[in-house]
Amino acid sequence: MEEYPSKLLEKAIQQFNILPGVGRKTALRLALFLLRQPKETANEFGNAFIKLRNEIIYCENCFNISDLPLCTICSSPKREDKVICVVEDIRDVMAIENTSQFRGKYHVLGGIISPMEGIGPSDIRVEELITRVKENGIEEVIMALSTTMEGDTTNFYIYKRLKDYNVLISTLAQGVASGDELEYTDELTLGRSLLNRVPYENSLHS
Amino acid sequence: MEEYPSKLLEKAIQQFNILPGVGRKTALRLALFLLRQPKETANEFGNAFIKLRNEIIYCENCFNISDLPLCTICSSPKREDKVICVVEDIRDVMAIENTSQFRGKYHVLGGIISPMEGIGPSDIRVEELITRVKENGIEEVIMALSTTMEGDTTNFYIYKRLKDYNVLISTLAQGVASGDELEYTDELTLGRSLLNRVPYENSLHS
C-alpha cells in the first residue's frame, strides 16, 4: 500500500478505485487530473453522480432507466404493444434500438441469474415480466440475453415460468456473425449455425 | 451521438467522459456500475472529488499536495535541508520516495514547460524554486524531470536561472535501464550510456 501525502487525495483515489477496471495508478492519475480542473468542474463532476444515483427513476412498465414514470419507448404510440423483448440492461436496449429492427417494447431485467454471484430470480425483474405477459395479452416474448451460461439459465427459467401462458417465446438467432471468416469461427457457433440453417431466400431479407 | 433515455444518465456519462482515457462506452459502463451501488456509496463517491478539489492544499515550501501547510517531508527533521530534487508532480515524488535513495527535500513544479500546450515558466513554480535556492543556502538542485523535449526545455530554463547562484545543478543519470537487453535499447539511450560511462567500481555501489 502506497503512502499518499494527503488523506483527501487518498480518499479520492480509493473512490476511483472502486470503479471496475480502474487500478490505483489510474485512480491517482484521474485524481490529479481533477485537481488541475477549475473548482466548478470538479463540483459538477461529483454532483453528477450523486444526482444520478439519488434521482434516477425506472420506467414503471419496462424498468428501463428513465426521467419520467413511463420511458420514451413505452409511452410512444408508434411501438407495438404485444411484443416484448427481454434484455439484461439499458446497454442492450441501446444496442437493439441502434439496429432499427425492433418496433415492440422492452423488459429490462436489471441483471441476469447467476448462482456464482448469488443473483437469483427474485433479484431481477422476472415477476414483473410474468405479470406483464399475464395482464396485457402479450403475443411474443423475445429473449435477447447474452449467450453465456448465465444467459442460458435465465432464458430457461423464464421459459419455464411462461410456457403455460398463450405466448410465443423466441430467442435471438445464433450463428456466424456478419463479416466473420468461417475458419476462425468457434466450433459451437459453427455447429449451431449448421443445425439452424435457413432457406437461402430467407437470408435475402436482411 | 447516442440517445440516452435519461438526462441524468447522459450528464453522468458526460462527466466520466471528461476523464483522460475514458470514452463514452466506458463512461456508460461506469455510470451503470454506480447505479447498482447503494445511494451512500454513490454519495461518498461524488463527494470525495468535490472535497478533494475544494479543500486540498499545497505545501508552502515544496508545493506538494498536502493536508497541512507544511507537508510531511518538509516538516521531517530527518530530511536534509540543503538538497532539493525538482520534479513535475506528486507521482514523481512517490516514485522517488519508493527508491529510498533520496534524503533531501522536493520542489514540485506542478507542470513542465511546454510551448505546444501553452505552458510557460510563469505557469509552473519556477520563481518559488529560485527564491528557495536564494534564501535557504541550497547546495544542490537535482533536476528529476522526464527525459522528453519538455523536460529538457524545463531543465535548461531552470539551469539558466540558477547558474549564477552558488549551487550545484545535477540531473538524473541517463543510461540503460536495469534488466534491459542491449539489442533492444534505443540508439539515443545506448549512445548516451557510452558517453557517460562510469568506472566499473562506481557501478558496484548500487
CSV table of C-alpha atoms in Angstrom, one decimal:
chain,number,residue,atom,x,y,z
A,1,MET,CA,0.0,0.0,0.0
A,2,GLU,CA,1.5,3.3,-1.1
A,3,GLU,CA,1.6,6.2,1.2
A,4,TYR,CA,-0.1,9.4,-0.1
A,5,PRO,CA,0.8,12.8,1.4
A,6,SER,CA,-2.8,13.7,1.8
A,7,LYS,CA,-5.9,12.0,3.2
A,8,LEU,CA,-8.1,13.9,0.8
A,9,LEU,CA,-6.1,12.6,-2.1
A,10,GLU,CA,-6.1,9.1,-0.7
A,11,LYS,CA,-9.9,9.2,-0.3
A,12,ALA,CA,-10.4,10.3,-3.9
A,13,ILE,CA,-8.0,7.6,-5.1
A,14,GLN,CA,-10.0,5.0,-3.1
A,15,GLN,CA,-13.2,6.2,-4.7
A,16,PHE,CA,-11.9,6.0,-8.3
A,17,ASN,CA,-10.5,2.6,-7.4
A,18,ILE,CA,-14.0,1.1,-6.7
A,19,LEU,CA,-14.8,1.5,-10.4
A,20,PRO,CA,-14.4,-1.6,-12.5
A,21,GLY,CA,-11.1,-1.6,-14.5
A,22,VAL,CA,-9.6,1.3,-12.5
A,23,GLY,CA,-6.5,0.4,-10.6
A,24,ARG,CA,-4.7,2.6,-8.0
A,25,LYS,CA,-2.2,4.0,-10.5
A,26,THR,CA,-5.0,5.1,-12.9
A,27,ALA,CA,-7.0,6.4,-9.9
A,28,LEU,CA,-4.1,8.6,-8.9
A,29,ARG,CA,-3.8,9.9,-12.5
A,30,LEU,CA,-7.5,10.7,-12.6
A,31,ALA,CA,-7.4,12.4,-9.2
A,32,LEU,CA,-4.5,14.6,-10.3
A,33,PHE,CA,-6.4,15.4,-13.5
A,34,LEU,CA,-9.4,16.6,-11.4
A,35,LEU,CA,-7.1,18.7,-9.3
A,36,ARG,CA,-5.9,20.6,-12.3
A,37,GLN,CA,-9.5,21.5,-13.3
A,38,PRO,CA,-11.4,24.6,-12.1
A,39,LYS,CA,-13.3,24.0,-8.8
A,40,GLU,CA,-16.6,24.3,-10.7
A,41,THR,CA,-15.7,21.4,-13.0
A,42,ALA,CA,-14.8,19.2,-10.0
A,43,ASN,CA,-18.1,20.1,-8.3
A,44,GLU,CA,-20.1,19.4,-11.4
A,45,PHE,CA,-18.2,16.1,-11.8
A,46,GLY,CA,-19.0,14.9,-8.2
A,47,ASN,CA,-22.6,16.2,-8.2
A,48,ALA,CA,-23.5,14.4,-11.5
A,49,PHE,CA,-23.1,11.0,-9.8
A,50,ILE,CA,-24.9,12.0,-6.6
A,51,LYS,CA,-27.8,13.3,-8.6
A,52,LEU,CA,-27.8,10.3,-10.9
A,53,ARG,CA,-28.0,7.8,-8.1
A,54,ASN,CA,-30.5,9.7,-6.0
A,55,GLU,CA,-32.9,11.0,-8.6
A,56,ILE,CA,-32.9,8.3,-11.3
A,57,ILE,CA,-36.2,6.5,-11.8
A,58,TYR,CA,-37.1,3.4,-13.7
A,59,CYS,CA,-39.9,3.1,-16.2
A,60,GLU,CA,-42.8,1.5,-14.3
A,61,ASN,CA,-43.7,-0.6,-17.3
A,62,CYS,CA,-40.3,-1.9,-18.7
A,63,PHE,CA,-37.9,-0.8,-15.9
A,64,ASN,CA,-35.5,0.9,-18.3
A,65,ILE,CA,-33.7,4.0,-16.8
A,66,SER,CA,-35.9,7.0,-17.4
A,67,ASP,CA,-36.5,10.6,-16.4
A,68,LEU,CA,-40.3,10.1,-16.3
A,69,PRO,CA,-42.5,7.4,-14.8
A,70,LEU,CA,-43.0,6.0,-18.3
A,71,CYS,CA,-40.0,5.9,-20.6
A,72,THR,CA,-40.0,7.3,-24.1
A,73,ILE,CA,-40.3,3.9,-25.7
A,74,CYS,CA,-43.2,2.7,-23.5
A,75,SER,CA,-45.1,6.0,-24.0
A,76,SER,CA,-44.6,6.0,-27.8
A,77,PRO,CA,-47.8,5.3,-29.7
A,78,LYS,CA,-45.6,4.0,-32.6
A,79,ARG,CA,-44.4,1.0,-30.8
A,80,GLU,CA,-46.2,-2.4,-30.8
A,81,ASP,CA,-47.8,-3.3,-27.5
A,82,LYS,CA,-47.9,-7.1,-27.9
A,83,VAL,CA,-44.2,-7.9,-28.4
A,84,ILE,CA,-41.8,-7.7,-25.5
A,85,CYS,CA,-38.0,-8.0,-25.9
A,86,VAL,CA,-36.4,-9.2,-22.7
A,87,VAL,CA,-32.9,-7.7,-22.0
A,88,GLU,CA,-30.4,-7.5,-19.2
A,89,ASP,CA,-29.8,-3.8,-19.0
A,90,ILE,CA,-30.1,-0.5,-20.8
A,91,ARG,CA,-27.0,-1.1,-22.9
A,92,ASP,CA,-28.8,-3.9,-24.6
A,93,VAL,CA,-31.8,-1.6,-25.2
A,94,MET,CA,-29.5,0.9,-26.8
A,95,ALA,CA,-27.8,-1.8,-29.0
A,96,ILE,CA,-31.1,-3.1,-30.2
A,97,GLU,CA,-32.5,0.3,-30.8
A,98,ASN,CA,-29.5,1.1,-33.0
A,99,THR,CA,-30.4,-1.7,-35.3
A,100,SER,CA,-33.8,-0.1,-36.0
A,101,GLN,CA,-35.1,-3.7,-36.4
A,102,PHE,CA,-37.4,-3.9,-33.4
A,103,ARG,CA,-40.7,-2.0,-33.0
A,104,GLY,CA,-42.1,-3.6,-29.9
A,105,LYS,CA,-41.3,-2.7,-26.3
A,106,TYR,CA,-38.7,-3.9,-23.8
A,107,HIS,CA,-38.5,-5.5,-20.4
A,108,VAL,CA,-35.2,-4.7,-18.6
A,109,LEU,CA,-34.4,-7.4,-16.1
A,110,GLY,CA,-31.7,-5.3,-14.4
A,111,GLY,CA,-29.4,-8.3,-14.2
A,112,ILE,CA,-29.1,-12.0,-15.1
A,113,ILE,CA,-29.5,-15.1,-13.0
A,114,SER,CA,-26.0,-16.0,-11.7
A,115,PRO,CA,-25.7,-18.6,-9.0
A,116,MET,CA,-21.9,-17.8,-8.8
A,117,GLU,CA,-22.6,-14.2,-7.9
A,118,GLY,CA,-25.6,-15.1,-5.8
A,119,ILE,CA,-28.1,-13.5,-8.1
A,120,GLY,CA,-31.4,-15.4,-8.2
A,121,PRO,CA,-34.7,-14.9,-10.0
A,122,SER,CA,-36.0,-12.7,-7.1
A,123,ASP,CA,-33.1,-10.3,-7.6
A,124,ILE,CA,-34.1,-9.4,-11.1
A,125,ARG,CA,-37.5,-8.3,-12.6
A,126,VAL,CA,-38.9,-11.7,-13.6
A,127,GLU,CA,-42.2,-11.5,-11.7
A,128,GLU,CA,-42.9,-8.1,-13.3
A,129,LEU,CA,-42.4,-9.8,-16.7
A,130,ILE,CA,-44.8,-12.6,-15.8
A,131,THR,CA,-47.4,-10.0,-14.7
A,132,ARG,CA,-47.0,-8.0,-17.9
A,133,VAL,CA,-47.5,-11.1,-20.0
A,134,LYS,CA,-50.5,-12.2,-18.0
A,135,GLU,CA,-52.3,-8.9,-17.8
A,136,ASN,CA,-51.6,-7.4,-21.2
A,137,GLY,CA,-52.3,-10.2,-23.7
A,138,ILE,CA,-48.7,-10.3,-24.9
A,139,GLU,CA,-48.2,-12.4,-28.0
A,140,GLU,CA,-44.5,-12.8,-28.2
A,141,VAL,CA,-41.6,-12.6,-25.8
A,142,ILE,CA,-38.2,-12.3,-27.4
A,143,MET,CA,-35.4,-13.4,-25.1
A,144,ALA,CA,-32.4,-11.2,-26.0
A,145,LEU,CA,-29.8,-12.2,-23.3
A,146,SER,CA,-26.1,-12.9,-23.7
A,147,THR,CA,-25.2,-16.3,-25.0
A,148,THR,CA,-23.4,-17.2,-21.8
A,149,MET,CA,-24.2,-19.8,-19.1
A,150,GLU,CA,-26.0,-17.1,-17.1
A,151,GLY,CA,-28.0,-16.0,-20.1
A,152,ASP,CA,-29.0,-19.6,-20.9
A,153,THR,CA,-30.0,-20.2,-17.2
A,154,THR,CA,-32.1,-17.0,-17.2
A,155,ASN,CA,-33.7,-18.0,-20.6
A,156,PHE,CA,-34.6,-21.4,-19.3
A,157,TYR,CA,-36.1,-20.1,-16.0
A,158,ILE,CA,-38.2,-17.5,-17.8
A,159,TYR,CA,-39.3,-20.1,-20.4
A,160,LYS,CA,-40.4,-22.5,-17.6
A,161,ARG,CA,-42.4,-19.7,-16.0
A,162,LEU,CA,-44.1,-18.5,-19.2
A,163,LYS,CA,-44.7,-21.8,-21.1
A,164,ASP,CA,-48.2,-22.3,-19.8
A,165,TYR,CA,-49.4,-18.9,-21.0
A,166,ASN,CA,-50.5,-18.5,-24.5
A,167,VAL,CA,-47.4,-16.6,-25.7
A,168,LEU,CA,-44.8,-17.3,-28.3
A,169,ILE,CA,-41.3,-17.4,-26.7
A,170,SER,CA,-38.4,-16.8,-29.1
A,171,THR,CA,-34.7,-16.2,-28.8
A,172,LEU,CA,-32.2,-14.3,-30.9
A,173,ALA,CA,-30.8,-16.4,-33.8
A,174,GLN,CA,-27.3,-17.7,-33.1
A,175,GLY,CA,-24.9,-18.2,-35.9
A,176,VAL,CA,-21.9,-16.9,-37.8
A,177,ALA,CA,-21.6,-13.1,-37.4
A,178,SER,CA,-21.7,-10.8,-40.4
A,179,GLY,CA,-18.2,-10.4,-41.8
A,180,ASP,CA,-16.8,-13.5,-40.0
A,181,GLU,CA,-14.4,-15.9,-41.7
A,182,LEU,CA,-15.5,-19.5,-41.2
A,183,GLU,CA,-12.1,-20.8,-40.3
A,184,TYR,CA,-11.9,-18.5,-37.3
A,185,THR,CA,-15.5,-19.2,-36.1
A,186,ASP,CA,-15.6,-21.3,-32.9
A,187,GLU,CA,-17.0,-24.9,-33.3
A,188,LEU,CA,-20.0,-24.3,-31.1
A,189,THR,CA,-21.2,-21.3,-33.1
A,190,LEU,CA,-20.4,-23.0,-36.5
A,191,GLY,CA,-22.2,-26.2,-35.4
A,192,ARG,CA,-25.3,-24.3,-34.3
A,193,SER,CA,-25.4,-22.3,-37.5
A,194,LEU,CA,-25.4,-25.5,-39.4
A,195,LEU,CA,-28.2,-27.0,-37.3
A,196,ASN,CA,-30.3,-23.8,-37.5
A,197,ARG,CA,-29.6,-23.2,-41.2
A,198,VAL,CA,-32.3,-21.2,-43.0
A,199,PRO,CA,-33.7,-21.4,-46.6
A,200,TYR,CA,-31.5,-19.2,-48.8
A,201,GLU,CA,-34.4,-17.0,-49.8
A,202,ASN,CA,-34.9,-16.1,-46.1
A,203,SER,CA,-31.4,-14.8,-45.8
A,204,LEU,CA,-32.1,-12.3,-48.5
A,205,HIS,CA,-34.4,-10.2,-46.3
A,206,SER,CA,-31.7,-8.7,-44.2
B,1,MET,CA,-24.2,10.8,-30.7
B,2,GLU,CA,-26.2,8.1,-28.9
B,3,GLU,CA,-29.5,8.9,-27.4
B,4,TYR,CA,-29.8,8.1,-23.8
B,5,PRO,CA,-33.3,7.6,-22.2
B,6,SER,CA,-32.4,9.8,-19.3
B,7,LYS,CA,-30.8,13.3,-19.0
B,8,LEU,CA,-29.4,12.4,-15.6
B,9,LEU,CA,-27.6,9.4,-17.1
B,10,GLU,CA,-26.4,11.4,-20.0
B,11,LYS,CA,-25.0,14.0,-17.6
B,12,ALA,CA,-23.1,11.4,-15.6
B,13,ILE,CA,-21.7,9.9,-18.8
B,14,GLN,CA,-20.5,13.3,-20.0
B,15,GLN,CA,-18.8,13.7,-16.7
B,16,PHE,CA,-17.0,10.4,-16.8
B,17,ASN,CA,-16.2,11.2,-20.4
B,18,ILE,CA,-14.0,14.3,-19.4
B,19,LEU,CA,-11.5,11.9,-17.7
B,20,PRO,CA,-8.5,11.1,-19.8
B,21,GLY,CA,-8.8,7.7,-21.3
B,22,VAL,CA,-12.5,7.3,-20.7
B,23,GLY,CA,-14.6,7.1,-23.8
B,24,ARG,CA,-18.4,7.2,-23.9
B,25,LYS,CA,-18.8,3.4,-23.8
B,26,THR,CA,-16.7,3.1,-20.7
B,27,ALA,CA,-18.5,6.1,-19.2
B,28,LEU,CA,-21.8,4.4,-19.7
B,29,ARG,CA,-20.4,1.2,-18.1
B,30,LEU,CA,-19.1,3.2,-15.1
B,31,ALA,CA,-22.4,5.1,-14.7
B,32,LEU,CA,-24.4,1.8,-14.7
B,33,PHE,CA,-22.0,0.4,-12.1
B,34,LEU,CA,-22.7,3.4,-9.9
B,35,LEU,CA,-26.4,2.9,-10.3
B,36,ARG,CA,-26.1,-0.6,-8.9
B,37,GLN,CA,-24.4,0.7,-5.8
B,38,PRO,CA,-26.2,1.8,-2.6
B,39,LYS,CA,-27.0,5.5,-2.5
B,40,GLU,CA,-24.5,6.0,0.2
B,41,THR,CA,-21.7,4.7,-2.0
B,42,ALA,CA,-22.6,7.0,-4.8
B,43,ASN,CA,-22.8,10.0,-2.5
B,44,GLU,CA,-19.4,9.2,-1.0
B,45,PHE,CA,-18.0,8.7,-4.5
B,46,GLY,CA,-19.2,12.1,-5.7
B,47,ASN,CA,-18.3,14.0,-2.5
B,48,ALA,CA,-14.7,12.7,-2.5
B,49,PHE,CA,-13.9,14.6,-5.6
B,50,ILE,CA,-15.7,17.8,-4.5
B,51,LYS,CA,-13.9,17.7,-1.2
B,52,LEU,CA,-10.6,16.9,-2.9
B,53,ARG,CA,-10.7,19.9,-5.2
B,54,ASN,CA,-12.1,22.4,-2.7
B,55,GLU,CA,-10.1,21.5,0.3
B,56,ILE,CA,-6.8,20.4,-1.0
B,57,ILE,CA,-3.8,22.5,0.0
B,58,TYR,CA,-0.2,22.6,-1.3
B,59,CYS,CA,2.8,22.5,1.0
B,60,GLU,CA,4.0,26.1,1.3
B,61,ASN,CA,7.6,25.1,1.0
B,62,CYS,CA,7.7,22.4,-1.8
B,63,PHE,CA,4.2,22.7,-3.3
B,64,ASN,CA,3.5,19.0,-3.0
B,65,ILE,CA,-0.1,18.0,-2.3
B,66,SER,CA,-0.6,18.1,1.5
B,67,ASP,CA,-3.2,18.2,4.3
B,68,LEU,CA,-1.2,20.6,6.3
B,69,PRO,CA,0.5,23.9,5.4
B,70,LEU,CA,3.9,22.0,5.6
B,71,CYS,CA,4.0,18.5,4.0
B,72,THR,CA,5.3,15.5,5.9
B,73,ILE,CA,8.6,15.5,4.0
B,74,CYS,CA,9.2,19.2,4.5
B,75,SER,CA,8.4,19.1,8.2
B,76,SER,CA,10.5,16.0,8.9
B,77,PRO,CA,13.7,16.6,10.9
B,78,LYS,CA,15.3,13.6,9.3
B,79,ARG,CA,15.4,15.1,5.8
B,80,GLU,CA,18.4,17.2,4.6
B,81,ASP,CA,17.6,20.9,4.1
B,82,LYS,CA,20.3,21.7,1.5
B,83,VAL,CA,19.4,19.4,-1.3
B,84,ILE,CA,16.3,20.0,-3.4
B,85,CYS,CA,15.0,17.5,-6.0
B,86,VAL,CA,12.9,19.2,-8.7
B,87,VAL,CA,10.0,17.1,-10.0
B,88,GLU,CA,7.0,17.7,-12.2
B,89,ASP,CA,4.2,16.3,-9.9
B,90,ILE,CA,3.4,14.2,-6.9
B,91,ARG,CA,3.7,11.0,-8.8
B,92,ASP,CA,7.4,11.6,-9.3
B,93,VAL,CA,7.7,12.4,-5.5
B,94,MET,CA,6.1,9.0,-4.8
B,95,ALA,CA,8.3,7.2,-7.4
B,96,ILE,CA,11.5,8.7,-5.9
B,97,GLU,CA,10.4,8.1,-2.3
B,98,ASN,CA,9.9,4.4,-3.2
B,99,THR,CA,13.5,4.1,-4.1
B,100,SER,CA,14.6,5.2,-0.6
B,101,GLN,CA,17.6,6.7,-2.2
B,102,PHE,CA,16.9,10.4,-1.6
B,103,ARG,CA,17.0,12.1,1.8
B,104,GLY,CA,16.7,15.7,0.8
B,105,LYS,CA,13.5,17.7,0.0
B,106,TYR,CA,11.5,18.2,-3.1
B,107,HIS,CA,10.2,21.1,-5.2
B,108,VAL,CA,7.1,20.2,-7.1
B,109,LEU,CA,6.8,22.4,-10.2
B,110,GLY,CA,3.2,21.4,-10.9
B,111,GLY,CA,3.8,21.0,-14.6
B,112,ILE,CA,6.5,21.3,-17.2
B,113,ILE,CA,7.3,24.0,-19.8
B,114,SER,CA,5.5,23.0,-23.0
B,115,PRO,CA,5.2,25.7,-25.7
B,116,MET,CA,2.9,23.2,-27.6
B,117,GLU,CA,0.4,23.3,-24.8
B,118,GLY,CA,0.9,26.9,-24.0
B,119,ILE,CA,2.6,26.2,-20.6
B,120,GLY,CA,5.3,28.8,-19.9
B,121,PRO,CA,7.7,29.3,-17.0
B,122,SER,CA,5.2,31.5,-15.2
B,123,ASP,CA,2.6,28.7,-15.2
B,124,ILE,CA,4.7,26.4,-13.1
B,125,ARG,CA,6.5,27.1,-9.8
B,126,VAL,CA,9.9,28.2,-11.1
B,127,GLU,CA,10.1,31.6,-9.3
B,128,GLU,CA,9.4,29.8,-6.0
B,129,LEU,CA,12.3,27.5,-6.7
B,130,ILE,CA,14.7,30.4,-7.3
B,131,THR,CA,13.5,32.0,-4.1
B,132,ARG,CA,14.1,28.8,-2.1
B,133,VAL,CA,17.6,28.5,-3.6
B,134,LYS,CA,18.4,32.1,-2.9
B,135,GLU,CA,17.1,32.4,0.6
B,136,ASN,CA,18.0,29.0,2.1
B,137,GLY,CA,21.6,28.4,1.1
B,138,ILE,CA,20.7,25.4,-1.0
B,139,GLU,CA,23.8,23.4,-2.0
B,140,GLU,CA,22.4,21.1,-4.7
B,141,VAL,CA,19.4,21.1,-7.1
B,142,ILE,CA,18.8,17.8,-8.7
B,143,MET,CA,16.7,18.1,-11.8
B,144,ALA,CA,14.5,15.0,-12.0
B,145,LEU,CA,12.2,15.6,-14.9
B,146,SER,CA,11.1,13.4,-17.7
B,147,THR,CA,13.7,12.9,-20.5
B,148,THR,CA,11.3,14.4,-23.1
B,149,MET,CA,11.7,17.6,-25.1
B,150,GLU,CA,9.5,19.4,-22.5
B,151,GLY,CA,11.7,18.1,-19.7
B,152,ASP,CA,14.8,19.2,-21.5
B,153,THR,CA,13.4,22.6,-22.1
B,154,THR,CA,12.4,23.0,-18.4
B,155,ASN,CA,15.8,21.7,-17.3
B,156,PHE,CA,17.6,24.3,-19.5
B,157,TYR,CA,15.4,27.2,-18.4
B,158,ILE,CA,15.9,26.4,-14.7
B,159,TYR,CA,19.7,25.9,-15.3
B,160,LYS,CA,19.9,29.4,-16.9
B,161,ARG,CA,18.0,30.9,-14.0
B,162,LEU,CA,20.2,29.2,-11.3
B,163,LYS,CA,23.6,29.1,-12.9
B,164,ASP,CA,24.8,32.4,-11.3
B,165,TYR,CA,24.0,31.2,-7.8
B,166,ASN,CA,26.5,29.2,-5.8
B,167,VAL,CA,24.6,25.9,-6.2
B,168,LEU,CA,25.4,22.6,-7.9
B,169,ILE,CA,22.9,21.7,-10.5
B,170,SER,CA,22.7,18.0,-11.4
B,171,THR,CA,20.4,15.8,-13.4
B,172,LEU,CA,19.4,12.1,-13.1
B,173,ALA,CA,21.9,9.7,-14.8
B,174,GLN,CA,20.6,8.6,-18.2
B,175,GLY,CA,21.5,5.1,-19.5
B,176,VAL,CA,20.5,1.6,-20.0
B,177,ALA,CA,17.7,0.5,-17.5
B,178,SER,CA,18.3,-2.3,-15.1
B,179,GLY,CA,17.3,-5.6,-16.7
B,180,ASP,CA,17.4,-4.2,-20.3
B,181,GLU,CA,18.9,-6.2,-23.1
B,182,LEU,CA,21.3,-4.1,-25.2
B,183,GLU,CA,19.9,-5.2,-28.6
B,184,TYR,CA,16.5,-3.7,-27.7
B,185,THR,CA,17.8,-0.4,-26.2
B,186,ASP,CA,17.2,2.6,-28.4
B,187,GLU,CA,20.2,4.2,-30.1
B,188,LEU,CA,20.0,7.5,-28.2
B,189,THR,CA,20.0,5.8,-24.8
B,190,LEU,CA,22.7,3.4,-25.8
B,191,GLY,CA,24.8,6.3,-27.2
B,192,ARG,CA,24.4,8.4,-24.1
B,193,SER,CA,25.2,5.5,-21.8
B,194,LEU,CA,28.5,5.0,-23.7
B,195,LEU,CA,29.4,8.7,-23.5
B,196,ASN,CA,28.5,8.8,-19.8
B,197,ARG,CA,30.2,5.5,-18.9
B,198,VAL,CA,31.4,5.3,-15.3
B,199,PRO,CA,34.4,3.5,-13.7
B,200,TYR,CA,33.4,-0.1,-13.0
B,201,GLU,CA,34.0,0.3,-9.3
B,202,ASN,CA,31.4,3.1,-9.1
B,203,SER,CA,28.7,0.8,-10.6
B,204,LEU,CA,29.2,-1.6,-7.6
B,205,HIS,CA,27.6,0.9,-5.2
B,206,SER,CA,24.0,0.3,-6.3
